[in-house]
Short mmCIF file of C-alpha atoms in Angstrom, two decimals:
data_model
loop_
_atom_site.label_atom_id
_atom_site.label_comp_id
_atom_site.label_asym_id
_atom_site.label_seq_id
_atom_site.Cartn_x
_atom_site.Cartn_y
_atom_site.Cartn_z
CA MET A 1 -61.72 -24.47 -121.94
CA GLY A 2 -58.56 -22.72 -121.90
CA SER A 3 -56.95 -20.87 -119.56
CA GLY A 4 -58.15 -17.73 -121.21
CA MET A 5 -56.10 -16.40 -124.66
CA SER A 6 -54.94 -12.30 -124.16
CA LYS A 7 -54.87 -9.55 -126.79
CA VAL A 8 -51.33 -7.78 -127.41
CA VAL A 9 -52.69 -6.11 -129.90
CA THR A 10 -56.40 -5.71 -132.12
CA GLY A 11 -56.57 -8.94 -133.93
CA LEU A 12 -53.33 -10.73 -132.18
CA TYR A 13 -53.89 -13.60 -129.07
CA LEU A 14 -51.66 -15.36 -127.16
CA GLY A 15 -52.56 -18.60 -125.58
CA ASN A 16 -51.75 -22.16 -125.33
CA ILE A 17 -53.36 -24.81 -126.94
CA ARG A 18 -56.03 -25.52 -124.64
CA ASP A 19 -57.13 -21.59 -125.70
CA SER A 20 -56.53 -22.91 -129.83
CA GLU A 21 -59.97 -25.41 -128.90
CA ASP A 22 -62.07 -23.59 -127.30
CA VAL A 23 -64.32 -23.04 -130.15
CA ALA A 24 -66.29 -20.71 -128.10
CA SER A 25 -63.55 -18.33 -126.49
CA LEU A 26 -62.08 -18.20 -129.91
CA GLN A 27 -65.59 -17.06 -131.79
CA ARG A 28 -65.76 -14.51 -128.71
CA HIS A 29 -62.45 -13.07 -129.68
CA GLY A 30 -63.29 -13.02 -133.26
CA VAL A 31 -60.25 -15.87 -134.54
CA THR A 32 -60.35 -16.99 -136.94
CA HIS A 33 -56.36 -18.50 -137.69
CA VAL A 34 -54.68 -20.06 -135.52
CA LEU A 35 -50.26 -20.50 -135.73
CA SER A 36 -49.89 -23.82 -133.91
CA VAL A 37 -45.51 -23.62 -133.06
CA HIS A 38 -45.15 -27.36 -131.40
CA THR A 39 -43.59 -30.89 -132.06
CA GLY A 40 -47.40 -32.38 -132.93
CA ALA A 41 -48.82 -28.82 -134.51
CA LYS A 42 -51.41 -29.66 -136.98
CA PRO A 43 -54.86 -28.19 -137.91
CA VAL A 44 -57.75 -29.48 -135.96
CA LEU A 45 -60.63 -27.32 -136.27
CA GLU A 46 -62.48 -27.18 -139.98
CA ASP A 47 -64.14 -23.69 -139.69
CA MET A 48 -60.56 -21.72 -138.50
CA SER A 49 -57.45 -21.20 -141.03
CA TYR A 50 -53.73 -22.60 -139.41
CA LEU A 51 -50.06 -21.69 -139.63
CA CYS A 52 -49.07 -25.56 -138.23
CA ILE A 53 -44.70 -25.75 -137.32
CA SER A 54 -43.20 -27.94 -135.89
CA ALA A 55 -40.43 -27.89 -133.85
CA SER A 56 -39.08 -29.17 -130.31
CA ASP A 57 -39.28 -27.41 -126.58
CA SER A 58 -36.01 -26.67 -126.63
CA SER A 59 -33.01 -23.91 -125.61
CA SER A 60 -31.17 -25.29 -129.96
CA GLN A 61 -34.98 -25.36 -131.92
CA ASN A 62 -33.67 -22.45 -134.31
CA LEU A 63 -37.63 -20.88 -135.02
CA MET A 64 -35.86 -17.33 -137.17
CA GLN A 65 -36.25 -19.86 -140.22
CA HIS A 66 -40.07 -20.08 -139.72
CA PHE A 67 -40.05 -15.85 -138.68
CA LYS A 68 -41.33 -14.37 -142.10
CA GLU A 69 -43.44 -17.23 -142.72
CA CYS A 70 -45.07 -15.97 -139.67
CA ILE A 71 -45.15 -12.48 -139.90
CA LYS A 72 -47.25 -12.64 -143.04
CA PHE A 73 -49.54 -15.34 -142.20
CA ILE A 74 -50.27 -12.85 -138.93
CA HIS A 75 -49.99 -10.06 -141.28
CA GLU A 76 -52.76 -11.69 -143.96
CA CYS A 77 -54.96 -12.69 -140.75
CA ARG A 78 -55.52 -8.70 -139.64
CA LEU A 79 -55.74 -7.45 -143.12
CA ARG A 80 -58.69 -9.39 -143.77
CA GLY A 81 -59.87 -8.08 -139.99
CA GLY A 82 -59.92 -11.63 -138.72
CA GLY A 83 -57.56 -11.82 -135.60
CA CYS A 84 -55.01 -14.35 -135.25
CA LEU A 85 -53.79 -16.98 -131.84
CA VAL A 86 -50.61 -17.91 -130.93
CA HIS A 87 -49.82 -20.13 -129.06
CA TRP A 88 -46.95 -23.29 -128.56
CA MET A 89 -46.74 -25.84 -126.32
CA CYS A 90 -44.11 -25.99 -124.07
CA ASP A 91 -43.06 -24.04 -121.35
CA ARG A 92 -43.67 -20.56 -120.86
CA ASN A 93 -39.85 -18.76 -121.77
CA GLY A 94 -39.32 -21.72 -124.18
CA GLY A 95 -36.21 -20.99 -122.84
CA ARG A 96 -35.64 -18.00 -124.79
CA ARG A 97 -33.97 -15.12 -123.07
CA LEU A 98 -34.68 -11.37 -123.54
CA ARG A 99 -33.20 -10.30 -126.31
CA GLN A 100 -34.22 -12.64 -128.68
CA TRP A 101 -37.69 -12.39 -128.05
CA LEU A 102 -37.62 -8.56 -128.06
CA ILE A 103 -35.18 -8.37 -131.15
CA GLU A 104 -38.44 -11.11 -132.74
CA GLN A 105 -41.45 -8.14 -131.92
CA ILE A 106 -39.01 -5.22 -132.80
CA ASP A 107 -38.85 -7.33 -136.20
CA SER A 108 -42.77 -7.40 -136.17
CA GLU A 109 -43.52 -4.64 -137.00
CA LEU A 110 -46.28 -4.42 -135.14
CA TYR A 111 -46.00 -2.29 -131.29
CA PRO A 112 -45.63 1.55 -132.46
CA GLY A 113 -42.66 3.51 -132.04
CA LEU A 114 -40.60 0.44 -131.44
CA ILE A 115 -38.19 0.47 -134.32
CA TRP A 116 -34.57 -0.02 -135.09
CA GLU A 117 -32.24 2.76 -134.76
CA SER A 118 -29.94 2.16 -137.34
CA GLU A 119 -29.69 -0.17 -139.94
CA GLU A 120 -27.45 -2.73 -138.54
CA LYS A 121 -30.01 -2.98 -135.85
CA SER A 122 -27.59 -2.36 -133.42
CA MET A 123 -29.81 -0.31 -130.98
CA PHE A 124 -32.74 0.26 -130.76
CA ARG A 125 -36.19 2.72 -129.76
CA ILE A 126 -38.77 1.78 -127.06
CA PRO A 127 -41.69 3.88 -126.79
CA TRP A 128 -41.00 5.40 -123.23
CA LYS A 129 -44.30 8.17 -122.20
CA HIS A 130 -45.91 7.61 -119.53
CA ALA A 131 -49.23 7.23 -118.26
CA GLY A 132 -50.23 10.12 -116.83
CA LYS A 133 -50.25 12.34 -120.35
CA GLN A 134 -53.37 13.28 -121.35
CA ASP A 135 -52.74 11.66 -124.42
CA TYR A 136 -51.76 8.30 -123.44
CA ASN A 137 -53.06 5.89 -125.40
CA GLN A 138 -53.11 2.65 -123.30
CA GLU A 139 -53.68 -0.08 -126.42
CA VAL A 140 -50.28 1.91 -128.37
CA ASP A 141 -48.00 3.29 -125.78
CA ALA A 142 -48.52 -0.59 -123.47
CA SER A 143 -48.56 -2.82 -126.19
CA ILE A 144 -44.65 -3.81 -125.68
CA PHE A 145 -44.86 -3.47 -122.34
CA LYS A 146 -48.70 -6.03 -121.94
CA ALA A 147 -46.72 -8.02 -124.24
CA TRP A 148 -44.22 -8.56 -122.29
CA ALA A 149 -46.34 -9.06 -119.92
CA VAL A 150 -48.28 -11.67 -121.41
CA PHE A 151 -45.48 -13.63 -122.31
CA LYS A 152 -44.24 -13.73 -118.60
CA GLY A 153 -47.85 -14.93 -117.67
CA LYS A 154 -47.42 -12.07 -115.18
CA PHE A 155 -51.73 -11.07 -116.75
CA LYS A 156 -53.90 -12.62 -119.29
CA GLU A 157 -57.26 -10.99 -121.05
CA GLY A 158 -59.86 -10.29 -118.36
CA ASP A 159 -57.02 -8.93 -115.24
CA LYS A 160 -57.16 -5.86 -114.25
CA ALA A 161 -54.84 -3.28 -116.72
CA GLU A 162 -51.77 -2.06 -114.60
CA PRO A 163 -49.84 -0.24 -117.64
CA ALA A 164 -47.67 1.16 -115.05
CA THR A 165 -46.68 -2.55 -113.91
CA TRP A 166 -45.77 -3.56 -116.95
CA LYS A 167 -43.56 -0.79 -118.11
CA THR A 168 -41.96 -1.80 -114.89
CA ARG A 169 -41.55 -5.29 -115.55
CA LEU A 170 -39.51 -4.89 -118.53
CA ARG A 171 -37.53 -1.85 -117.43
CA CYS A 172 -36.68 -4.01 -114.91
CA ALA A 173 -35.53 -7.06 -117.28
CA LEU A 174 -33.57 -4.03 -119.56
CA ASN A 175 -31.81 -2.75 -116.51
CA LYS A 176 -30.76 -6.36 -114.96
CA SER A 177 -30.00 -8.01 -118.74
CA PRO A 178 -26.54 -7.84 -119.99
CA ASP A 179 -27.84 -8.16 -123.44
CA PHE A 180 -28.97 -4.10 -123.22
CA GLU A 181 -27.60 -0.58 -122.22
CA GLU A 182 -29.45 2.65 -122.45
CA VAL A 183 -28.07 4.94 -124.96
CA THR A 184 -28.75 7.75 -123.17
CA ASP A 185 -27.45 10.44 -125.42
CA ARG A 186 -29.74 8.90 -128.29
CA SER A 187 -32.90 8.91 -125.85
CA GLN A 188 -35.58 11.59 -126.03
CA LEU A 189 -37.65 11.78 -123.14
CA ASP A 190 -38.95 15.33 -123.19
CA ILE A 191 -41.05 15.09 -126.54
CA SER A 192 -44.26 14.06 -127.35
CA GLU A 193 -43.90 10.75 -128.60
CA PRO A 194 -40.49 10.18 -125.85
CA TYR A 195 -38.61 7.28 -126.48
CA LYS A 196 -35.71 5.62 -125.30
CA VAL A 197 -32.61 3.81 -126.96
CA TYR A 198 -30.85 0.70 -125.73
CA ARG A 199 -27.78 -1.14 -127.73
CA ILE A 200 -27.86 -4.79 -128.02
CA VAL A 201 -24.27 -4.95 -126.20
CA PRO A 202 -22.80 -8.05 -128.11
CA GLU A 203 -21.82 -10.59 -126.37
CA GLU A 204 -17.76 -11.49 -126.64
CA GLU A 205 -18.35 -7.78 -125.29
CA GLN A 206 -19.98 -9.04 -122.29
CA LYS A 207 -17.37 -11.37 -122.10
CA CYS A 208 -14.47 -8.97 -122.18
CA LYS A 209 -16.90 -6.44 -119.69
CA SER A 210 -17.08 -10.05 -117.49
CA GLY A 211 -13.52 -10.75 -117.38
CA VAL A 212 -14.82 -14.59 -118.49
CA GLY A 213 -15.24 -16.38 -121.38
CA THR A 214 -18.40 -18.41 -121.13
CA GLY A 215 -21.97 -17.78 -120.76
CA SER A 216 -22.70 -17.79 -117.65
CA GLY A 217 -22.99 -14.28 -117.39
CA LEU A 218 -25.71 -14.37 -120.00
CA ALA A 219 -29.47 -14.56 -117.52
CA ASP A 220 -32.60 -16.48 -118.71
CA VAL A 221 -35.53 -13.74 -118.86
CA THR A 222 -36.77 -15.66 -115.96
CA ASP A 223 -34.04 -13.78 -113.83
CA MET A 224 -34.87 -10.89 -115.01
CA ASP A 225 -38.42 -10.17 -113.08
CA CYS A 226 -38.80 -6.93 -110.81
CA SER A 227 -38.84 -8.47 -107.25
CA PRO A 228 -43.24 -8.73 -105.72
CA SER A 229 -42.25 -7.15 -103.43
CA ALA A 230 -40.94 -4.10 -105.65
CA ILE A 231 -44.06 -4.15 -107.81
CA ASP A 232 -46.72 -4.53 -105.09
CA ASP A 233 -44.70 -1.46 -103.60
CA LEU A 234 -45.67 0.13 -106.67
CA MET A 235 -49.66 -0.48 -106.86
CA LYS A 236 -49.39 0.50 -103.45
CA GLU A 237 -48.66 3.81 -103.68
CA PRO A 238 -50.44 7.01 -103.13
CA PRO A 239 -51.62 8.80 -106.70
CA CYS A 240 -48.98 11.81 -106.04
CA VAL A 241 -46.80 8.64 -105.31
CA ASP A 242 -47.43 7.35 -108.10
CA GLU A 243 -45.67 9.77 -109.98
CA TYR A 244 -42.78 8.99 -108.19
CA LEU A 245 -41.48 5.53 -109.19
CA GLY A 246 -40.77 7.50 -113.14
CA ILE A 247 -38.77 9.98 -112.35
CA ILE A 248 -35.16 8.36 -111.44
CA LYS A 249 -33.73 7.97 -115.08
CA ARG A 250 -31.18 6.22 -115.12
CA SER A 251 -27.01 6.84 -117.19
CA PRO A 252 -24.01 4.60 -118.42
CA SER A 253 -22.05 5.08 -114.66
CA PRO A 254 -18.56 7.22 -115.47
CA PRO A 255 -16.13 5.16 -116.91
CA GLN A 256 -13.21 3.60 -114.90
CA GLU A 257 -10.58 4.87 -113.89
CA THR A 258 -8.39 2.96 -116.93
CA CYS A 259 -10.73 4.18 -119.40
CA ARG A 260 -11.50 7.70 -117.63
CA ASN A 261 -10.92 10.91 -119.53
CA PRO A 262 -8.04 13.86 -118.65
CA PRO A 263 -8.92 15.50 -115.85
CA ILE A 264 -11.19 18.50 -117.10
CA PRO A 265 -9.66 22.08 -116.54
CA ASP A 266 -11.72 24.66 -114.36
CA TRP A 267 -15.30 24.65 -115.36
CA TRP A 268 -16.07 28.16 -114.39
CA VAL A 269 -13.18 29.34 -117.22
CA GLN A 270 -14.61 27.13 -119.70
CA GLN A 271 -17.37 28.49 -122.35
CA PRO A 272 -20.65 27.50 -121.89
CA ASN A 273 -23.23 26.32 -124.40
CA PRO A 274 -23.17 28.07 -127.88
CA THR A 275 -26.50 27.93 -127.84
CA LEU A 276 -27.32 30.37 -124.73
CA PRO A 277 -25.89 33.59 -123.98
CA LEU A 278 -21.60 34.09 -124.87
CA MET A 279 -19.63 35.68 -121.50
CA ASN A 280 -17.87 38.87 -121.93
CA GLY A 281 -14.92 40.15 -120.92
CA TYR A 282 -15.03 41.51 -117.24
CA THR A 283 -11.99 42.04 -114.99
CA GLY A 284 -11.51 39.73 -112.81
CA TYR A 285 -12.05 42.12 -109.29
CA GLU A 286 -16.00 42.35 -111.66
CA GLN A 287 -16.04 38.38 -111.84
CA HIS A 288 -15.43 37.68 -108.71
CA HIS A 289 -17.10 39.93 -106.23
CA SER A 290 -18.40 39.09 -103.63
CA GLY A 291 -21.67 40.14 -104.06
CA TYR A 292 -21.65 38.23 -107.05
CA SER A 293 -20.18 35.10 -105.74
CA GLN A 294 -22.75 34.66 -102.83
CA MET A 295 -25.68 32.42 -103.81
CA VAL A 296 -28.37 32.24 -102.03
CA ILE A 297 -29.59 28.64 -102.06
CA ASN A 298 -33.15 26.73 -101.31
CA PHE A 299 -34.11 23.47 -101.21
CA PHE A 300 -37.82 21.87 -101.31
CA TYR A 301 -38.65 18.25 -100.60
CA GLY A 302 -42.34 17.84 -101.68
CA GLY A 303 -42.53 21.93 -102.11
CA LYS A 304 -42.33 22.40 -98.72
CA LEU A 305 -38.98 24.45 -97.43
CA VAL A 306 -36.61 21.83 -95.69
CA GLY A 307 -33.04 23.58 -95.82
CA HIS A 308 -31.56 27.02 -96.92
CA ILE A 309 -27.52 28.32 -97.43
CA THR A 310 -26.37 31.01 -98.48
CA THR A 311 -22.15 30.59 -100.00
CA SER A 312 -19.06 32.13 -99.25
CA TYR A 313 -16.41 30.62 -102.23
CA PRO A 314 -15.66 33.17 -104.52
CA GLU A 315 -14.89 29.98 -107.30
CA GLY A 316 -17.94 28.70 -106.23
CA CYS A 317 -19.91 25.64 -104.40
CA ARG A 318 -20.58 21.91 -104.99
CA ILE A 319 -24.43 20.44 -104.52
CA SER A 320 -24.41 16.89 -103.86
CA LEU A 321 -24.95 14.13 -101.43
CA SER A 322 -21.48 14.30 -99.67
CA GLN A 323 -17.90 15.73 -99.83
CA PRO A 324 -15.76 14.08 -102.45
CA SER A 325 -13.12 11.65 -100.47
CA GLY A 326 -10.81 10.09 -103.21
CA PRO A 327 -8.43 11.38 -105.65
CA ASN A 328 -10.86 10.71 -108.46
CA GLU A 329 -13.69 12.21 -106.80
CA LYS A 330 -11.51 15.26 -106.79
CA LEU A 331 -11.75 15.74 -110.92
CA TYR A 332 -15.25 17.11 -109.99
CA ALA A 333 -15.11 19.41 -107.36
CA PRO A 334 -11.44 21.46 -106.68
CA ASP A 335 -10.82 22.23 -103.67
CA ALA A 336 -11.73 25.61 -104.05
CA LEU A 337 -15.12 24.89 -104.42
CA GLU A 338 -18.45 25.12 -100.75
CA HIS A 339 -19.38 22.22 -100.13
CA VAL A 340 -22.82 22.46 -99.84
CA ARG A 341 -25.65 18.66 -98.71
CA PHE A 342 -28.67 18.68 -99.94
CA PRO A 343 -30.56 17.92 -96.51
CA SER A 344 -32.00 14.56 -95.03
CA ALA A 345 -34.86 12.89 -96.58
CA GLU A 346 -35.12 12.42 -92.92
CA ALA A 347 -37.18 15.30 -92.61
CA ILE A 348 -39.75 14.27 -95.17
CA GLN A 349 -43.20 13.42 -93.02
CA ASN A 350 -44.14 10.70 -96.01
CA ASP A 351 -42.92 7.44 -96.01
CA ARG A 352 -43.34 7.02 -99.54
CA GLN A 353 -41.85 10.19 -100.39
CA LYS A 354 -39.22 9.74 -98.37
CA GLN A 355 -38.01 6.39 -100.02
CA ILE A 356 -38.37 7.50 -103.51
CA THR A 357 -36.59 10.30 -102.27
CA LYS A 358 -33.70 8.65 -100.87
CA LYS A 359 -33.39 6.02 -103.83
CA LEU A 360 -33.10 9.47 -106.26
CA PHE A 361 -30.52 9.88 -104.09
CA GLY A 362 -28.42 6.92 -105.94
CA HIS A 363 -28.61 9.19 -108.53
CA LEU A 364 -27.31 12.28 -107.30
CA GLU A 365 -24.21 11.49 -106.01
CA ARG A 366 -21.72 13.58 -108.07
CA GLY A 367 -24.31 16.42 -107.55
CA VAL A 368 -24.03 19.95 -109.90
CA LEU A 369 -21.45 22.71 -109.58
CA LEU A 370 -22.72 25.70 -109.38
CA HIS A 371 -20.35 29.43 -110.39
CA SER A 372 -21.93 33.52 -110.09
CA ASN A 373 -20.62 36.11 -111.12
CA LYS A 374 -21.20 39.42 -112.63
CA GLN A 375 -22.18 38.19 -115.54
CA GLY A 376 -24.76 34.91 -113.98
CA ILE A 377 -24.91 31.68 -112.98
CA PHE A 378 -23.39 29.24 -114.27
CA ILE A 379 -23.91 25.57 -113.44
CA LYS A 380 -22.27 21.97 -114.87
CA ARG A 381 -23.91 18.94 -114.35
CA LEU A 382 -21.90 15.89 -112.56
CA CYS A 383 -24.74 13.22 -111.68
CA GLN A 384 -26.52 10.75 -113.59
CA GLY A 385 -29.49 11.78 -112.13
CA ARG A 386 -31.61 14.33 -114.54
CA VAL A 387 -32.10 18.14 -114.04
CA PHE A 388 -33.51 20.06 -115.38
CA TRP A 389 -33.93 23.97 -114.97
CA SER A 390 -35.75 27.67 -115.68
CA GLY A 391 -34.03 30.88 -116.01
CA ASN A 392 -34.19 33.50 -117.98
CA THR A 393 -31.94 32.22 -120.40
CA MET A 394 -34.11 29.43 -121.05
CA VAL A 395 -33.79 28.01 -124.50
CA TYR A 396 -37.24 26.70 -124.55
CA LYS A 397 -40.08 28.42 -123.80
CA ASP A 398 -42.66 25.73 -123.65
CA ARG A 399 -41.18 22.81 -122.52
CA PRO A 400 -38.34 21.72 -119.80
CA ASN A 401 -35.23 22.40 -120.51
CA LYS A 402 -32.72 19.51 -119.25
CA LEU A 403 -29.12 20.38 -118.80
CA ASP A 404 -26.57 17.93 -120.40
CA ARG A 405 -24.11 15.86 -118.42
CA ASP A 406 -20.31 17.44 -118.59
CA GLU A 407 -21.96 20.59 -120.03
CA VAL A 408 -21.45 24.44 -118.25
CA VAL A 409 -24.30 26.49 -119.13
CA LYS A 410 -25.36 29.67 -118.55
CA ILE A 411 -28.46 30.04 -116.93
CA PHE A 412 -28.68 33.29 -115.93
CA ASP A 413 -27.83 36.60 -117.40
CA THR A 414 -27.57 39.21 -114.93
CA ASN A 415 -26.93 41.94 -117.37
CA LEU A 416 -30.91 40.30 -119.20
CA PHE A 417 -32.50 40.34 -115.58
CA PHE A 418 -31.82 44.73 -115.28
CA ARG A 419 -32.68 44.91 -118.51
CA ASP A 420 -35.85 43.42 -117.96
CA LEU A 421 -36.50 45.17 -114.39
CA GLN A 422 -35.63 48.67 -116.06
CA GLN A 423 -38.63 47.73 -118.72
CA TYR A 424 -40.39 46.79 -115.76
CA TYR A 425 -40.38 49.96 -113.85
CA ASN A 426 -40.46 51.92 -117.48
CA ASN A 427 -43.87 49.92 -117.58
CA GLN A 428 -42.90 48.57 -120.28
CA GLY A 429 -42.50 44.84 -119.38
CA ARG A 430 -43.34 42.04 -117.02
CA TYR A 431 -41.52 42.39 -112.80
CA PRO A 432 -38.20 39.66 -113.74
CA ASP A 433 -37.62 36.60 -111.87
CA SER A 434 -33.35 36.96 -109.58
CA ARG A 435 -34.06 33.28 -109.15
CA VAL A 436 -33.05 30.29 -111.00
CA THR A 437 -35.06 26.46 -110.28
CA LEU A 438 -33.62 23.36 -110.41
CA CYS A 439 -35.28 20.32 -110.51
CA PHE A 440 -34.20 16.76 -109.95
CA GLY A 441 -35.18 13.79 -112.03
CA GLU A 442 -38.27 14.56 -112.40
CA GLU A 443 -39.48 16.94 -116.00
CA PHE A 444 -39.88 20.94 -115.09
CA PRO A 445 -41.32 23.21 -115.64
CA ASP A 446 -44.78 21.05 -115.84
CA PRO A 447 -49.10 21.42 -114.06
CA THR A 448 -47.30 19.48 -111.70
CA LEU A 449 -44.79 20.83 -109.62
CA ARG A 450 -46.34 19.98 -106.14
CA CYS A 451 -45.59 16.20 -106.43
CA LYS A 452 -41.70 18.01 -107.17
CA LEU A 453 -39.31 15.70 -104.97
CA ILE A 454 -36.89 18.12 -105.04
CA LEU A 455 -36.02 21.39 -106.36
CA VAL A 456 -33.87 24.10 -105.52
CA GLN A 457 -33.54 27.48 -105.83
CA VAL A 458 -30.62 29.67 -106.41
CA GLU A 459 -30.59 33.51 -106.06
CA GLN A 460 -27.79 35.95 -106.28
CA LEU A 461 -27.03 37.83 -103.19
CA PHE A 462 -26.00 40.64 -104.47
CA LEU A 463 -29.34 40.93 -106.61
CA ARG A 464 -31.39 40.16 -103.75
CA GLN A 465 -30.62 42.94 -101.92
CA VAL A 466 -30.37 45.28 -104.80
CA VAL A 467 -34.14 44.42 -105.42
CA GLU A 468 -35.22 45.07 -102.24
CA ASP A 469 -33.16 48.27 -103.15
CA THR A 470 -35.32 49.49 -105.83
CA GLU A 471 -38.21 48.58 -104.41
CA LYS A 472 -38.05 50.13 -101.08
CA ALA A 473 -36.91 53.65 -103.31
CA TYR A 474 -39.77 53.38 -106.05
CA SER A 475 -42.53 52.46 -103.08
CA SER A 476 -41.17 55.75 -101.61
CA SER A 477 -41.79 57.66 -104.48
CA SER A 478 -45.23 58.89 -105.35
CA SER A 479 -45.23 56.93 -109.09
CA PRO A 480 -42.35 55.79 -111.00
CA LEU A 481 -43.78 57.48 -114.01
CA VAL A 482 -43.47 61.61 -112.51
CA PRO A 483 -40.14 62.63 -111.05
CA ALA A 484 -40.62 62.55 -106.83
CA ALA A 485 -39.76 65.72 -104.53
CA ASN A 486 -37.31 64.15 -102.51
CA GLU A 487 -35.08 63.34 -106.02
CA THR A 488 -32.39 61.36 -104.07
CA GLN A 489 -34.63 58.15 -103.74
CA HIS A 490 -33.98 58.43 -108.16
CA GLU A 491 -30.61 58.62 -108.25
CA GLN A 492 -30.01 56.36 -105.69
CA VAL A 493 -31.75 54.16 -108.20
CA TYR A 494 -30.22 55.62 -110.87
CA ARG A 495 -26.64 54.71 -109.49
CA ILE A 496 -28.01 51.11 -108.34
CA PHE A 497 -28.43 50.71 -112.17
CA GLN A 498 -25.68 52.27 -113.04
CA ASP A 499 -22.79 50.44 -111.06
CA ILE A 500 -23.97 46.82 -111.87
CA CYS A 501 -24.11 47.89 -115.77
CA GLY A 502 -21.24 49.64 -115.36
CA PRO A 503 -19.67 51.38 -119.76
CA HIS A 504 -20.78 47.99 -121.01
CA GLN A 505 -25.08 49.36 -121.28
CA ARG A 506 -26.86 51.87 -121.66
CA PRO A 507 -27.87 54.68 -118.72
CA LEU A 508 -30.89 52.25 -117.26
CA PHE A 509 -33.49 55.30 -116.62
CA ARG A 510 -36.04 57.17 -118.88
CA GLU A 511 -34.64 59.80 -120.45
CA ASN A 512 -36.53 62.95 -119.27
CA GLN A 513 -36.07 61.38 -116.17
CA GLN A 514 -34.36 64.04 -114.14
CA ILE A 515 -31.31 63.15 -111.84
CA ALA A 516 -30.10 65.42 -108.33
CA VAL A 517 -26.41 65.61 -108.41
#
């Protein structure tokens, strides 16, 4: 009897020679065709269609010459509604590295979403949908990850399905392999059918990077698994914390000193993203008015407030894990910036949440730069970990907004806020939010806000004071629509708005409103 063939996709199974001779198992799985690859490959059962490839169990054996023939055999079988069992008599990994295995899977076109990204076949896409998504289809979205688990002997038909574990195994293999390098600029993780893009690193390039001329640095797939303890930790996580392992997104490290780009000038002087509102020509005094430059920053871990600070430096601040030490680090955070540290993860009570947060910290070392002035709040992401945000300048209202690395983005527009605030007091809109929210490592906003590892809320100190004064002024009036007896309250509100908007805006008050002088 066979040890149990494993289903890869509908109509395609992997097994060993014993499975290929187990009539009852073959009938139970609907197998009609057998692709046999080994030194003594030959037909065995009369009612079965065979493709026999004679091949030795050797790393020098070239199987690519048989590739098209094998693919045609499998396709014809599945098109006729049959099932195909593929087996080989050799070591489980056949001496093949992940590189060769994955190229074969891409060329087979058996896995939805696993396709070549470039015509020269130097980059490929791999589907990367989260198992927690409502439209997640394990048969489709986890097929390539399952195939890797089958190939590695980590899963066979009848075992409990663990799509998250399958995905983790292949991710670990890709990350450890010198043959692959993620191309983060091409990856799309914020769309309905997310995918990652990997580049196949030429062996000559690998030799240059490692500084040696041999292939000793090219590990076999047997060396590329996650450790058993790491997988055990994954499987022991509580339901909410299960989401955490998927959030730590890796991107290539900054180039070494020999390849470093020229130092970037002070980031707040640069133009922000052209797709966002542009900066107006305010005077230096207005841009560095302490009320606008000071920011109130609150830190939330797992939805709980763990720290807060009010900045005082007019040039802004850098939120990171530690103060920059070497000269290279200072390129990313000039001395004029105030250094704000993430609160310690020790404040987290849940041990697993604490552990994953610390792992996420490993991708946030360079942090982000923040600058606030009369125009609004600007940010520049330096860290490897992804950062999502919400504010009144969001480009997308129906999906998460991600900060691109090393790009200045205006995440809050002060003038827009006061226009919206005036409309609210005129009963023409909703009350605007004066805060912006940064979410590190996880997509934001989404329905699972309570499970976010790290949220940071930022608000201009002057805005907070203005909002409080405005609320007091209007709450003391009998009605915001009818002038009250004490007109000085409305005068106070008007002066607040006028001072904020200055000559750049129309007066923010109702045309029929009387102002005492």
